[in-house]
CSV table of C-alpha atoms in Angstrom, one decimal:
chain,number,residue,atom,x,y,z
A,89,MET,CA,-14.9,9.7,-17.9
A,90,GLY,CA,-16.5,6.4,-16.9
A,91,PHE,CA,-14.6,3.2,-17.1
A,92,ILE,CA,-16.8,0.1,-17.4
A,93,GLY,CA,-16.2,-3.5,-17.6
A,94,ALA,CA,-17.3,-6.8,-16.0
A,95,ASN,CA,-15.6,-8.1,-12.9
A,96,GLY,CA,-12.1,-9.2,-13.8
A,97,ALA,CA,-12.1,-7.3,-17.1
A,98,GLY,CA,-9.0,-5.4,-16.0
A,99,LYS,CA,-10.4,-2.1,-14.6
A,100,THR,CA,-8.4,-2.1,-11.4
A,101,THR,CA,-5.3,-3.4,-13.1
A,102,THR,CA,-5.5,-0.5,-15.6
A,103,ILE,CA,-5.9,2.0,-12.8
A,104,LYS,CA,-3.1,0.4,-10.8
A,105,SER,CA,-0.9,0.7,-13.9
A,106,ILE,CA,-1.8,4.3,-14.3
A,107,LEU,CA,-0.7,4.9,-10.7
A,108,ASN,CA,2.5,2.9,-11.3
A,109,LEU,CA,1.5,0.4,-8.6
A,110,VAL,CA,2.1,-2.6,-10.9
A,111,ARG,CA,4.8,-3.3,-13.4
A,112,MET,CA,3.8,-2.9,-17.0
A,113,ASP,CA,4.9,-5.5,-19.6
A,114,SER,CA,4.8,-2.8,-22.3
A,115,GLY,CA,3.4,0.6,-23.1
A,116,GLU,CA,3.7,4.0,-21.5
A,117,ILE,CA,1.4,6.0,-19.3
A,118,HIS,CA,0.9,9.7,-19.9
A,119,ILE,CA,-1.0,11.9,-17.5
A,120,LEU,CA,-1.7,15.6,-18.0
A,121,GLY,CA,0.8,15.4,-20.9
A,122,LYS,CA,3.6,14.0,-18.8
A,123,ASN,CA,5.2,10.6,-18.8
A,124,MET,CA,4.2,8.8,-15.5
A,125,THR,CA,7.4,6.9,-15.0
A,126,GLU,CA,9.6,10.0,-15.4
A,127,HIS,CA,7.4,12.4,-13.4
A,128,GLU,CA,5.8,10.1,-10.9
A,129,ILE,CA,6.2,12.3,-7.8
A,130,GLU,CA,5.2,15.4,-9.6
A,131,LEU,CA,2.1,13.8,-11.1
A,132,LYS,CA,1.0,12.1,-7.9
A,133,GLN,CA,0.9,15.6,-6.4
A,134,GLU,CA,-1.7,16.4,-9.0
A,135,ILE,CA,-3.7,13.2,-8.9
A,136,GLY,CA,-6.2,12.2,-6.2
A,137,SER,CA,-6.9,8.5,-6.0
A,138,ALA,CA,-9.1,6.1,-4.1
A,139,PHE,CA,-9.7,2.4,-4.2
A,140,GLY,CA,-13.3,1.5,-3.4
A,141,ASP,CA,-13.1,2.9,0.0
A,142,ILE,CA,-10.4,3.7,2.4
A,143,ASN,CA,-9.3,0.5,4.0
A,144,PHE,CA,-6.0,1.4,5.6
A,145,TYR,CA,-5.4,2.5,9.2
A,146,THR,CA,-9.1,2.1,9.8
A,147,ARG,CA,-8.7,2.3,13.6
A,148,SER,CA,-7.0,5.7,13.4
A,149,LYS,CA,-9.0,8.9,13.7
A,150,ILE,CA,-9.6,10.9,10.6
A,151,LYS,CA,-7.8,13.8,12.2
A,152,THR,CA,-4.6,11.7,12.7
A,153,LEU,CA,-4.8,10.3,9.2
A,154,THR,CA,-5.3,13.7,7.6
A,155,ASN,CA,-2.4,15.2,9.6
A,156,VAL,CA,-0.1,12.5,8.2
A,157,ILE,CA,-1.4,12.7,4.7
A,158,LYS,CA,-1.3,16.5,4.3
A,159,ARG,CA,2.4,16.6,4.9
A,160,PHE,CA,3.0,14.9,1.6
A,161,TYR,CA,1.4,17.5,-0.5
A,162,SER,CA,3.0,20.9,-1.1
A,163,THR,CA,-0.3,22.4,-2.3
A,164,TRP,CA,-2.4,21.3,0.6
A,165,ASP,CA,-5.1,23.8,1.6
A,166,ASP,CA,-6.7,23.4,5.0
A,167,GLN,CA,-9.5,25.8,4.2
A,168,ILE,CA,-10.7,23.7,1.3
A,169,TYR,CA,-10.3,20.6,3.4
A,170,TYR,CA,-12.6,21.9,6.2
A,171,LYS,CA,-15.0,23.2,3.7
A,172,TYR,CA,-15.5,19.7,2.2
A,173,LEU,CA,-15.6,18.0,5.6
A,174,LYS,CA,-18.4,20.3,6.6
A,175,LYS,CA,-20.2,19.8,3.3
A,176,PHE,CA,-19.9,16.0,3.5
A,177,ASN,CA,-20.8,16.0,7.2
A,178,ILE,CA,-17.7,14.2,8.2
A,179,ILE,CA,-16.7,14.5,11.9
A,180,GLU,CA,-13.0,14.7,12.3
A,181,ASP,CA,-12.9,12.8,15.6
A,182,LYS,CA,-14.4,9.7,14.2
A,183,LYS,CA,-12.3,6.7,13.2
A,184,ILE,CA,-12.2,5.5,9.6
A,185,ALA,CA,-13.9,2.3,10.6
A,186,GLU,CA,-16.9,4.3,11.9
A,187,LEU,CA,-17.6,5.9,8.6
A,188,SER,CA,-20.2,4.5,6.2
A,189,THR,CA,-19.0,3.4,2.8
A,190,GLY,CA,-20.3,6.5,1.2
A,191,LEU,CA,-18.6,8.7,3.7
A,192,LYS,CA,-15.3,6.9,3.2
A,193,VAL,CA,-15.5,7.7,-0.5
A,194,LYS,CA,-16.3,11.3,0.3
A,195,TYR,CA,-13.4,11.5,2.7
A,196,SER,CA,-11.0,10.4,0.0
A,197,LEU,CA,-12.6,13.0,-2.3
A,198,ALA,CA,-12.1,15.7,0.4
A,199,LEU,CA,-8.4,14.6,0.7
A,200,ALA,CA,-7.9,14.7,-3.1
A,201,LEU,CA,-9.6,18.1,-3.6
A,202,SER,CA,-7.7,19.7,-0.7
A,203,HIS,CA,-4.4,19.2,-2.4
A,204,GLY,CA,-5.7,20.6,-5.6
A,205,ALA,CA,-5.8,17.5,-7.6
A,206,LYS,CA,-6.6,18.1,-11.2
A,207,LEU,CA,-7.4,14.5,-11.9
A,208,LEU,CA,-9.3,12.1,-9.6
A,209,ILE,CA,-8.8,8.5,-10.3
A,210,LEU,CA,-11.4,6.4,-8.4
A,211,ASP,CA,-11.8,2.7,-8.5
A,212,GLU,CA,-15.4,1.6,-8.0
A,213,PRO,CA,-16.4,4.5,-5.8
A,214,THR,CA,-20.0,3.6,-6.1
A,215,SER,CA,-19.9,-0.1,-5.4
A,216,GLY,CA,-21.5,-1.1,-2.2
A,217,LEU,CA,-23.5,2.1,-1.8
A,218,ASP,CA,-27.3,2.2,-1.6
A,219,PRO,CA,-29.2,4.0,-4.4
A,220,VAL,CA,-29.6,7.2,-2.4
A,221,ALA,CA,-25.9,7.4,-1.4
A,222,ARG,CA,-24.9,6.6,-5.0
A,223,ASP,CA,-27.1,9.3,-6.5
A,224,ASN,CA,-25.8,11.7,-3.9
A,225,LEU,CA,-22.2,10.8,-4.7
A,226,LEU,CA,-22.8,11.2,-8.4
A,227,ASP,CA,-24.2,14.7,-7.8
A,228,THR,CA,-21.0,15.5,-6.0
A,229,PHE,CA,-19.0,14.3,-8.9
A,230,GLN,CA,-20.9,16.5,-11.2
A,231,GLU,CA,-20.4,19.5,-9.0
A,232,ILE,CA,-16.7,18.8,-8.9
A,233,VAL,CA,-16.3,18.6,-12.7
A,234,GLN,CA,-18.7,21.5,-13.4
A,235,ASP,CA,-16.0,24.2,-13.6
A,236,GLY,CA,-14.0,22.2,-16.1
A,237,GLU,CA,-10.9,22.4,-13.9
A,238,ILE,CA,-11.0,18.9,-12.5
A,239,SER,CA,-11.6,15.6,-14.3
A,240,ILE,CA,-12.7,12.4,-12.8
A,241,LEU,CA,-11.9,8.9,-14.1
A,242,PHE,CA,-13.9,6.3,-12.3
A,243,SER,CA,-14.4,2.7,-12.9
A,244,THR,CA,-17.6,0.9,-12.2
A,245,HIS,CA,-19.7,-2.0,-13.3
A,246,ILE,CA,-22.9,-0.2,-12.4
A,247,THR,CA,-23.9,1.1,-15.8
A,248,SER,CA,-26.7,3.4,-14.6
A,249,ASP,CA,-24.0,5.5,-12.8
A,250,LEU,CA,-22.5,6.3,-16.1
A,251,GLU,CA,-25.8,7.0,-17.8
A,252,LYS,CA,-26.4,9.6,-15.0
A,253,CYS,CA,-23.2,11.4,-15.1
A,254,ALA,CA,-20.4,10.4,-17.4
A,255,ASP,CA,-19.4,12.5,-20.4
A,256,TYR,CA,-17.1,9.9,-21.9
A,257,ILE,CA,-17.2,6.1,-21.6
A,258,THR,CA,-14.4,3.6,-22.0
A,259,TYR,CA,-15.4,0.0,-22.2
A,260,ILE,CA,-12.9,-2.7,-21.3
A,261,HIS,CA,-13.5,-6.4,-21.8
A,262,ASN,CA,-11.0,-9.1,-21.0
A,263,GLY,CA,-8.1,-6.6,-20.9
A,264,GLN,CA,-9.0,-5.0,-24.3
A,265,ILE,CA,-10.5,-1.6,-24.7
A,266,ILE,CA,-13.6,-2.3,-26.9
A,267,ASN,CA,-14.6,1.3,-27.3
A,268,SER,CA,-13.8,4.7,-25.9
A,269,ALA,CA,-16.0,7.6,-26.9
A,270,GLU,CA,-18.4,10.3,-25.8
A,271,LYS,CA,-21.4,8.7,-24.1
A,272,GLU,CA,-24.0,9.5,-26.8
A,273,GLU,CA,-21.6,8.5,-29.5
A,274,PHE,CA,-20.7,5.3,-27.6
A,275,ILE,CA,-24.3,4.2,-27.4
A,276,ASP,CA,-25.1,5.3,-30.9
A,277,THR,CA,-22.4,2.9,-32.2
A,278,TYR,CA,-24.7,0.0,-31.5
A,279,ARG,CA,-28.2,-1.1,-32.2
A,280,LEU,CA,-30.3,-3.7,-30.5
A,281,LEU,CA,-32.3,-5.8,-33.0
A,282,ASN,CA,-35.5,-7.5,-32.2
A,283,GLY,CA,-36.7,-9.8,-34.9
A,284,LYS,CA,-38.4,-13.1,-35.7
A,285,ASN,CA,-36.3,-16.3,-35.7
A,286,GLU,CA,-36.7,-16.6,-39.4
A,287,GLN,CA,-34.9,-13.3,-39.9
A,288,LEU,CA,-32.0,-14.3,-37.8
A,289,ASP,CA,-30.0,-15.8,-40.7
A,290,LEU,CA,-30.2,-12.5,-42.6
A,291,VAL,CA,-28.1,-10.7,-40.0
A,292,LYS,CA,-26.5,-13.4,-38.0
A,293,ASN,CA,-23.0,-12.9,-39.4
A,294,ASN,CA,-23.0,-9.2,-38.5
A,295,LEU,CA,-24.3,-9.6,-35.0
A,296,ASN,CA,-22.0,-9.3,-32.1
A,297,SER,CA,-24.1,-11.8,-30.2
A,298,TYR,CA,-27.7,-12.7,-29.9
A,299,LYS,CA,-30.2,-14.5,-27.7
A,300,THR,CA,-33.1,-16.5,-29.1
A,301,SER,CA,-36.4,-17.5,-27.6
A,302,SER,CA,-39.7,-18.7,-28.9
A,303,PHE,CA,-40.7,-15.1,-29.6
A,304,GLY,CA,-37.7,-14.3,-31.7
A,305,PHE,CA,-34.2,-13.1,-31.3
A,306,THR,CA,-32.5,-10.1,-29.8
A,307,GLY,CA,-29.0,-9.2,-30.8
A,308,LEU,CA,-26.5,-6.4,-30.7
A,309,ILE,CA,-25.1,-5.0,-34.0
A,310,HIS,CA,-22.7,-2.3,-35.0
A,311,THR,CA,-24.8,0.6,-36.4
A,312,LYS,CA,-22.7,0.6,-39.5
A,313,ASP,CA,-23.4,-3.1,-40.2
A,314,PHE,CA,-27.1,-2.6,-39.9
A,315,ASP,CA,-29.2,-2.4,-43.0
A,316,PRO,CA,-32.2,-0.3,-42.2
A,317,THR,CA,-34.1,-1.5,-45.2
A,318,LEU,CA,-34.6,-4.9,-43.5
A,319,ASP,CA,-37.8,-5.3,-41.7
A,320,ILE,CA,-36.3,-5.8,-38.3
A,321,LYS,CA,-37.0,-3.6,-35.3
A,322,ALA,CA,-33.9,-1.8,-34.1
A,323,SER,CA,-33.6,0.2,-30.9
A,324,ILE,CA,-30.9,2.1,-29.2
A,325,PRO,CA,-29.5,-0.1,-26.5
A,326,ASN,CA,-28.5,0.9,-23.0
A,327,LEU,CA,-25.0,0.4,-21.6
A,328,GLU,CA,-26.1,-2.6,-19.7
A,329,GLU,CA,-27.3,-4.3,-22.8
A,330,ILE,CA,-24.1,-3.5,-24.6
A,331,MET,CA,-22.1,-5.0,-21.8
A,332,ILE,CA,-24.1,-8.1,-21.6
A,333,TYR,CA,-24.1,-8.8,-25.4
A,334,PHE,CA,-20.3,-8.2,-25.5
A,335,SER,CA,-19.6,-10.7,-22.8
A,336,LYS,CA,-22.0,-13.2,-24.6
A,337,LYS,CA,-19.9,-12.9,-27.7
A,338,GLU,CA,-17.0,-14.2,-25.7
A,339,GLU,CA,-18.9,-17.2,-24.6
A,340,LEU,CA,-19.9,-18.0,-28.1
A,341,TYR,CA,-16.4,-18.5,-29.2
A,342,VAL,CA,-15.3,-20.5,-26.2
B,108,MET,CA,11.4,10.4,3.3
B,109,TYR,CA,10.8,12.6,6.3
B,110,ASN,CA,7.1,12.6,5.8
B,111,LEU,CA,7.1,8.8,5.6
B,112,LEU,CA,9.0,8.6,8.8
B,113,ILE,CA,6.4,10.8,10.5
B,114,LYS,CA,3.8,8.4,9.1
B,115,GLU,CA,5.6,5.5,10.7
B,116,LEU,CA,5.7,7.3,14.0
B,117,LYS,CA,2.1,8.5,14.0
B,118,LEU,CA,0.3,5.6,12.3
B,119,GLY,CA,2.5,2.7,11.5
B,120,VAL,CA,4.2,1.8,14.7
B,121,SER,CA,2.3,1.5,18.0
B,122,PRO,CA,3.7,3.6,20.7
B,123,PHE,CA,4.1,0.4,22.8
B,124,PHE,CA,7.1,-0.6,20.7
B,125,PHE,CA,8.9,2.7,21.7
B,126,PHE,CA,8.3,2.0,25.4
B,127,MET,CA,9.1,-1.7,25.2
B,128,PRO,CA,12.9,-1.2,25.5
B,129,LEU,CA,12.3,0.2,29.0
B,130,LEU,CA,10.8,-3.2,29.9
B,131,THR,CA,13.2,-5.5,28.0
B,132,GLY,CA,16.1,-3.3,29.1
B,133,ALA,CA,15.2,-3.9,32.7
B,134,LEU,CA,16.1,-7.6,32.2
B,135,MET,CA,19.7,-6.4,32.3
B,136,LEU,CA,19.2,-6.3,36.0
B,137,ILE,CA,19.0,-10.1,36.3
B,138,PRO,CA,22.5,-11.0,37.6
B,139,GLY,CA,24.6,-13.0,35.2
B,140,TRP,CA,21.8,-13.6,32.7
B,141,LEU,CA,22.1,-14.4,29.0
B,142,TYR,CA,22.0,-10.8,28.0
B,143,PHE,CA,21.8,-11.4,24.3
B,144,LEU,CA,18.2,-12.2,24.9
B,145,VAL,CA,17.5,-8.6,26.0
B,146,ILE,CA,18.2,-7.5,22.4
B,147,LEU,CA,16.7,-10.6,20.8
B,148,TYR,CA,13.3,-9.7,22.3
B,149,PHE,CA,13.2,-6.9,19.7
B,150,CYS,CA,13.5,-9.5,17.0
B,151,PHE,CA,11.1,-11.9,18.7
B,152,ILE,CA,8.3,-9.4,19.5
B,153,THR,CA,8.6,-6.0,17.9
B,154,ILE,CA,9.5,-7.1,14.3
B,155,PRO,CA,6.6,-9.7,13.7
B,156,ASN,CA,4.0,-7.5,15.4
B,157,MET,CA,5.1,-4.3,13.6
B,158,PHE,CA,5.1,-6.0,10.2
B,159,GLY,CA,1.9,-7.8,10.9
B,160,GLY,CA,0.4,-4.4,11.6
B,161,TYR,CA,1.6,-3.0,8.3
B,162,LYS,CA,0.1,-6.0,6.5
B,163,THR,CA,-3.4,-5.8,8.1
B,164,GLN,CA,-3.5,-2.0,7.8
B,165,ASN,CA,-2.7,-2.1,4.1
B,166,ASP,CA,0.3,0.1,4.6
B,167,LEU,CA,1.7,-0.8,1.3
B,168,ILE,CA,-1.2,0.6,-0.7
B,169,PHE,CA,-1.3,3.7,1.5
B,170,SER,CA,2.4,4.5,1.1
B,171,SER,CA,2.3,3.8,-2.7
B,172,MET,CA,-0.5,6.2,-3.2
B,173,MET,CA,1.4,9.0,-1.6
B,174,PRO,CA,3.6,11.1,-3.8
B,175,VAL,CA,6.8,9.3,-2.9
B,176,THR,CA,9.3,7.0,-4.6
B,177,LYS,CA,9.6,3.3,-3.8
B,178,LYS,CA,13.2,4.1,-2.7
B,179,ASP,CA,11.9,6.5,-0.1
B,180,ILE,CA,9.4,3.9,1.2
B,181,VAL,CA,12.2,1.4,1.8
B,182,LYS,CA,14.4,4.1,3.3
B,183,ALA,CA,11.8,5.2,5.9
B,184,ARG,CA,11.1,1.6,6.8
B,185,VAL,CA,14.8,0.8,7.3
B,186,ALA,CA,15.2,4.0,9.3
B,187,ILE,CA,12.4,3.1,11.7
B,188,ILE,CA,13.9,-0.4,12.2
B,189,VAL,CA,17.3,1.1,13.0
B,190,ILE,CA,15.8,3.8,15.3
B,191,LEU,CA,14.0,1.0,17.3
B,192,GLU,CA,17.2,-1.1,17.4
B,193,LEU,CA,19.3,1.8,18.7
B,194,LEU,CA,16.6,2.5,21.3
B,195,HIS,CA,16.8,-1.1,22.5
B,196,ILE,CA,20.6,-1.1,22.7
B,197,ILE,CA,21.0,2.3,24.3
B,198,ILE,CA,18.4,1.7,27.0
B,199,ALA,CA,19.9,-1.8,27.6
B,200,ILE,CA,23.4,-0.2,27.9
B,201,ILE,CA,22.0,2.2,30.6
B,202,TYR,CA,20.5,-0.7,32.5
B,203,GLY,CA,23.8,-2.6,32.0
B,204,VAL,CA,25.7,0.2,33.7
B,205,ILE,CA,23.3,0.0,36.7
B,206,SER,CA,23.6,-3.8,36.7
B,207,LEU,CA,27.4,-3.5,36.9
B,208,ARG,CA,27.1,-1.1,39.9
B,209,LEU,CA,24.6,-3.4,41.6
B,210,TYR,CA,26.6,-6.6,41.3
B,211,PRO,CA,30.3,-5.5,41.3
B,212,ASN,CA,31.8,-8.9,42.2
B,213,LEU,CA,29.8,-11.1,40.0
B,214,ASN,CA,31.4,-14.0,38.2
B,215,TYR,CA,29.8,-14.0,34.7
B,216,ILE,CA,29.3,-17.4,32.9
B,217,PHE,CA,27.7,-15.6,29.9
B,218,PHE,CA,29.0,-12.3,28.6
B,219,GLY,CA,28.6,-9.4,31.1
B,220,PRO,CA,27.4,-6.0,30.0
B,221,SER,CA,30.8,-4.8,28.8
B,222,LEU,CA,31.4,-2.4,25.8
B,223,GLY,CA,32.7,-5.4,23.8
B,224,PHE,CA,29.5,-7.3,24.5
B,225,TRP,CA,27.4,-4.4,23.0
B,226,GLY,CA,29.7,-4.6,20.0
B,227,LEU,CA,28.6,-8.2,19.6
B,228,CYS,CA,25.0,-7.2,19.9
B,229,PHE,CA,25.4,-4.8,17.0
B,230,ILE,CA,26.9,-7.6,14.9
B,231,MET,CA,23.9,-9.8,15.9
B,232,LEU,CA,21.5,-7.1,14.7
B,233,ALA,CA,23.6,-6.6,11.6
B,234,ILE,CA,23.0,-10.2,10.7
B,235,PHE,CA,19.3,-10.0,11.6
B,236,ASN,CA,18.9,-6.9,9.4
B,237,ILE,CA,20.6,-8.1,6.3
B,238,ILE,CA,18.5,-11.3,6.3
B,239,PHE,CA,15.2,-9.9,7.4
B,240,ILE,CA,15.1,-6.7,5.3
B,241,THR,CA,16.2,-8.3,2.1
B,242,MET,CA,13.9,-11.3,2.4
B,243,TYR,CA,10.9,-9.2,3.4
B,244,TYR,CA,11.2,-6.9,0.4
B,245,LYS,CA,10.8,-9.9,-2.0
B,246,THR,CA,7.0,-9.4,-1.4
B,247,ALA,CA,6.9,-6.3,0.9
B,248,TYR,CA,4.2,-8.0,2.9
B,249,LYS,CA,5.2,-11.6,3.9
B,250,TYR,CA,7.2,-11.3,7.0
B,251,GLY,CA,6.9,-14.8,8.5
B,252,ALA,CA,9.7,-16.6,6.7
B,253,ALA,CA,12.0,-13.6,6.8
B,254,THR,CA,11.5,-13.2,10.5
B,255,PHE,CA,12.1,-16.9,11.1
B,256,VAL,CA,15.3,-17.1,9.2
B,257,ALA,CA,16.7,-13.8,10.5
B,258,ILE,CA,16.0,-14.8,14.1
B,259,ALA,CA,17.5,-18.2,13.6
B,260,ALA,CA,20.7,-16.6,12.2
B,261,ALA,CA,20.8,-14.1,15.1
B,262,ILE,CA,20.4,-16.9,17.7
B,263,LEU,CA,23.1,-19.0,16.0
B,264,PHE,CA,25.5,-16.0,16.2
B,265,ALA,CA,24.6,-15.3,19.8
B,266,GLY,CA,24.9,-19.0,20.8
B,267,GLY,CA,28.2,-19.4,18.9
B,268,ALA,CA,29.6,-16.3,20.6
B,269,GLU,CA,28.6,-17.5,24.1
B,270,TRP,CA,30.0,-20.9,23.4
B,271,LEU,CA,33.3,-19.4,22.3
B,272,GLY,CA,33.3,-17.2,25.3
B,273,ILE,CA,33.2,-20.3,27.5
B,274,LYS,CA,35.3,-22.8,25.5
B,275,ASN,CA,37.8,-20.6,23.7
B,276,SER,CA,40.5,-19.2,25.9
B,277,PHE,CA,41.2,-16.3,23.6
B,278,VAL,CA,37.6,-15.1,23.5
B,279,PHE,CA,37.2,-15.8,27.2
B,280,ASP,CA,40.2,-13.6,27.8
B,281,LEU,CA,38.9,-10.9,25.6
B,282,PHE,CA,35.5,-10.5,27.3
B,283,LYS,CA,35.9,-12.0,30.8
B,284,GLY,CA,39.6,-12.1,31.4
B,285,THR,CA,42.3,-9.5,31.1
B,286,GLY,CA,40.7,-7.9,28.1
B,287,ALA,CA,37.6,-7.0,30.0
B,288,ASP,CA,39.4,-4.2,31.8
B,289,ASN,CA,41.2,-3.0,28.7
B,290,LEU,CA,39.2,0.0,27.5
B,291,ALA,CA,41.0,0.1,24.2
B,292,ILE,CA,40.1,-3.5,23.4
B,293,GLN,CA,36.5,-3.1,24.5
B,294,LEU,CA,36.1,0.1,22.6
B,295,SER,CA,37.5,-1.3,19.4
B,296,ILE,CA,35.2,-4.3,19.6
B,297,LEU,CA,32.3,-1.9,20.0
B,298,ILE,CA,33.3,0.3,17.2
B,299,SER,CA,33.9,-2.7,14.8
B,300,GLY,CA,30.4,-3.9,15.8
B,301,ILE,CA,28.8,-0.6,15.0
B,302,ALA,CA,30.7,-0.5,11.7
B,303,ILE,CA,29.5,-4.0,10.7
B,304,PHE,CA,26.0,-3.0,11.7
B,305,ALA,CA,26.1,0.1,9.5
B,306,ILE,CA,27.6,-1.7,6.5
B,307,PHE,CA,25.2,-4.7,6.7
B,308,THR,CA,22.2,-2.4,7.1
B,309,ILE,CA,23.2,-0.2,4.1
B,310,ILE,CA,23.8,-3.3,2.0
B,311,ALA,CA,20.3,-4.6,3.1
B,312,TYR,CA,18.8,-1.3,2.1
B,313,HIS,CA,20.2,-1.4,-1.4
B,314,ILE,CA,19.2,-5.0,-2.0
B,315,ALA,CA,15.7,-4.2,-0.6
B,316,ILE,CA,15.2,-1.3,-3.1
B,317,LYS,CA,16.2,-3.4,-6.0
B,318,ARG,CA,13.7,-6.1,-4.9
B,319,PHE,CA,10.9,-3.7,-4.0
B,320,GLN,CA,11.1,-2.1,-7.5
B,321,LYS,CA,9.8,-5.5,-8.9
B,322,VAL,CA,7.0,-5.9,-6.3
B,323,GLU,CA,3.5,-5.4,-7.6
B,324,VAL,CA,1.4,-3.6,-5.0
C-alpha cells in the first residue's frame, strides 16, 4: 500500500504511531489483527521498518551492525540474509556511511526480510534516489510482495512511484486521511475538468478546487458530483494532479 | 535486555571507555592526591562523550525499532553505566593498594585510599546517578544539563566530605585517625556506601522508566 501526502501532512507521524514511537492522543493501532500496545514486542518481531535510510551507527561495519541486530530476532535466518546481500550487491565489510542511499534502503530490506517480517513499513524509501535506483527499488518491492506473503506499506511524496507499483493508496492531507482505496478506484473517484471560463459557474460549487487562466479553467471534481451531460471536457487525473488540487483547496479557505 | 547490553558493548560505547579506568586509576599513584578526582573523571569525561555518541548515532531510534520494551532500553543503559562505574572503582582500588604499599608512611591531607574512602566514592556516584539518569530520561537525548547538575552535586559531596575530614575531628578520626586501622569501621562504611549506591541507582532506574514512557522518539 502506498501512503502519499505532501511534506508535513503527517505521513511520518502516522508511521511512528504505528510503531509506537510517539504517544497517541487517541485511537488504537492494530497490526496483523493484534493490538500494538498490548503485543508490541511480538509484533515488532513480525514487522520490518526503515526510515528513509539507515542513519544510525553509520561508522560501523555492516557486519558488526547485523551481528548486533540479528540477536533481537528469534526467527533470523542467515541464509536468507546472505542471499539478499548477494542479490543487492552489498559488501559486508563496508561501513554504513559508504553505502549509497539506494543500498542503504536495500540493506534495511535485507534485514527485515531475514527475520521473516510479514509487514514492511518504510518511510520515504525512494526519496533521494535517482530515477534508475528508484525504478530498481520498486521492482524489488514488487518481487517481495509477489507471493502474497509479505505486504509493504510505504510513504512517499513521489506519486509516480505509486503509479508504478502500489495496489492500494491512502492519501493523507493535513493529518486527515482523504481517501484510502485500490489504486484504480482511488483515481476513478475523481475527474479533472477542462472548460471555458464561462462554464466555471455551472460547476464551481462542486469543484474541490480549480485554477483559471485566459484559456479557461481546470478543476478537480468528485466523479459522483460530475454531470456528464454538461459540455465540459473531463479526463481521468493522475495522482499528482489529485494531490495538487487537494492542497489548493486548503489554500482557498485560508 | 541482554541483547541491548551486547549492542551497548559492540556499538554504543567506544572500547576506549573500557580501557580508560586503567589510565585514570593510575592517578592513585600520585602520593596524597585528592583521590575523589580519580572517580570523578568518569563523570567528567566518559558520561558526556558516551551520551554525545548516542545522540549523534541516533541510538534512540535504533533501539526503539528493535523488538524491545522501553523499560529494557532504560535497564540496559543503566546497566552499562553501573558496569563502567564499577570498573572505575575496582581498578582504582587495585591501584590504591599499590599506592599504600609504595608510600607506607605518608601523611594524608585528603582521604587516603582506605576502604572507607571507597565507600564515600560509592555514595558520590549514587548522587551522580540519581540526578543524571533521572534528568537525562526527561528527553532521552539531552545530556548537557543533566551532566552539569549531576557533576556539580558530586563535587559538592566530595568537597564537603574532604572539608569535614580536615575540620571535623570525628570524621578525621574515622578516616585518618584511630578509625583508619579499624577494619570493622572501614568495612561498614564501604558496605553502607555500596548499599546507598544500589538503592539510589534502583530509584533512578524506576523514575527514568516512568519519564521515558512519555518521551516521543
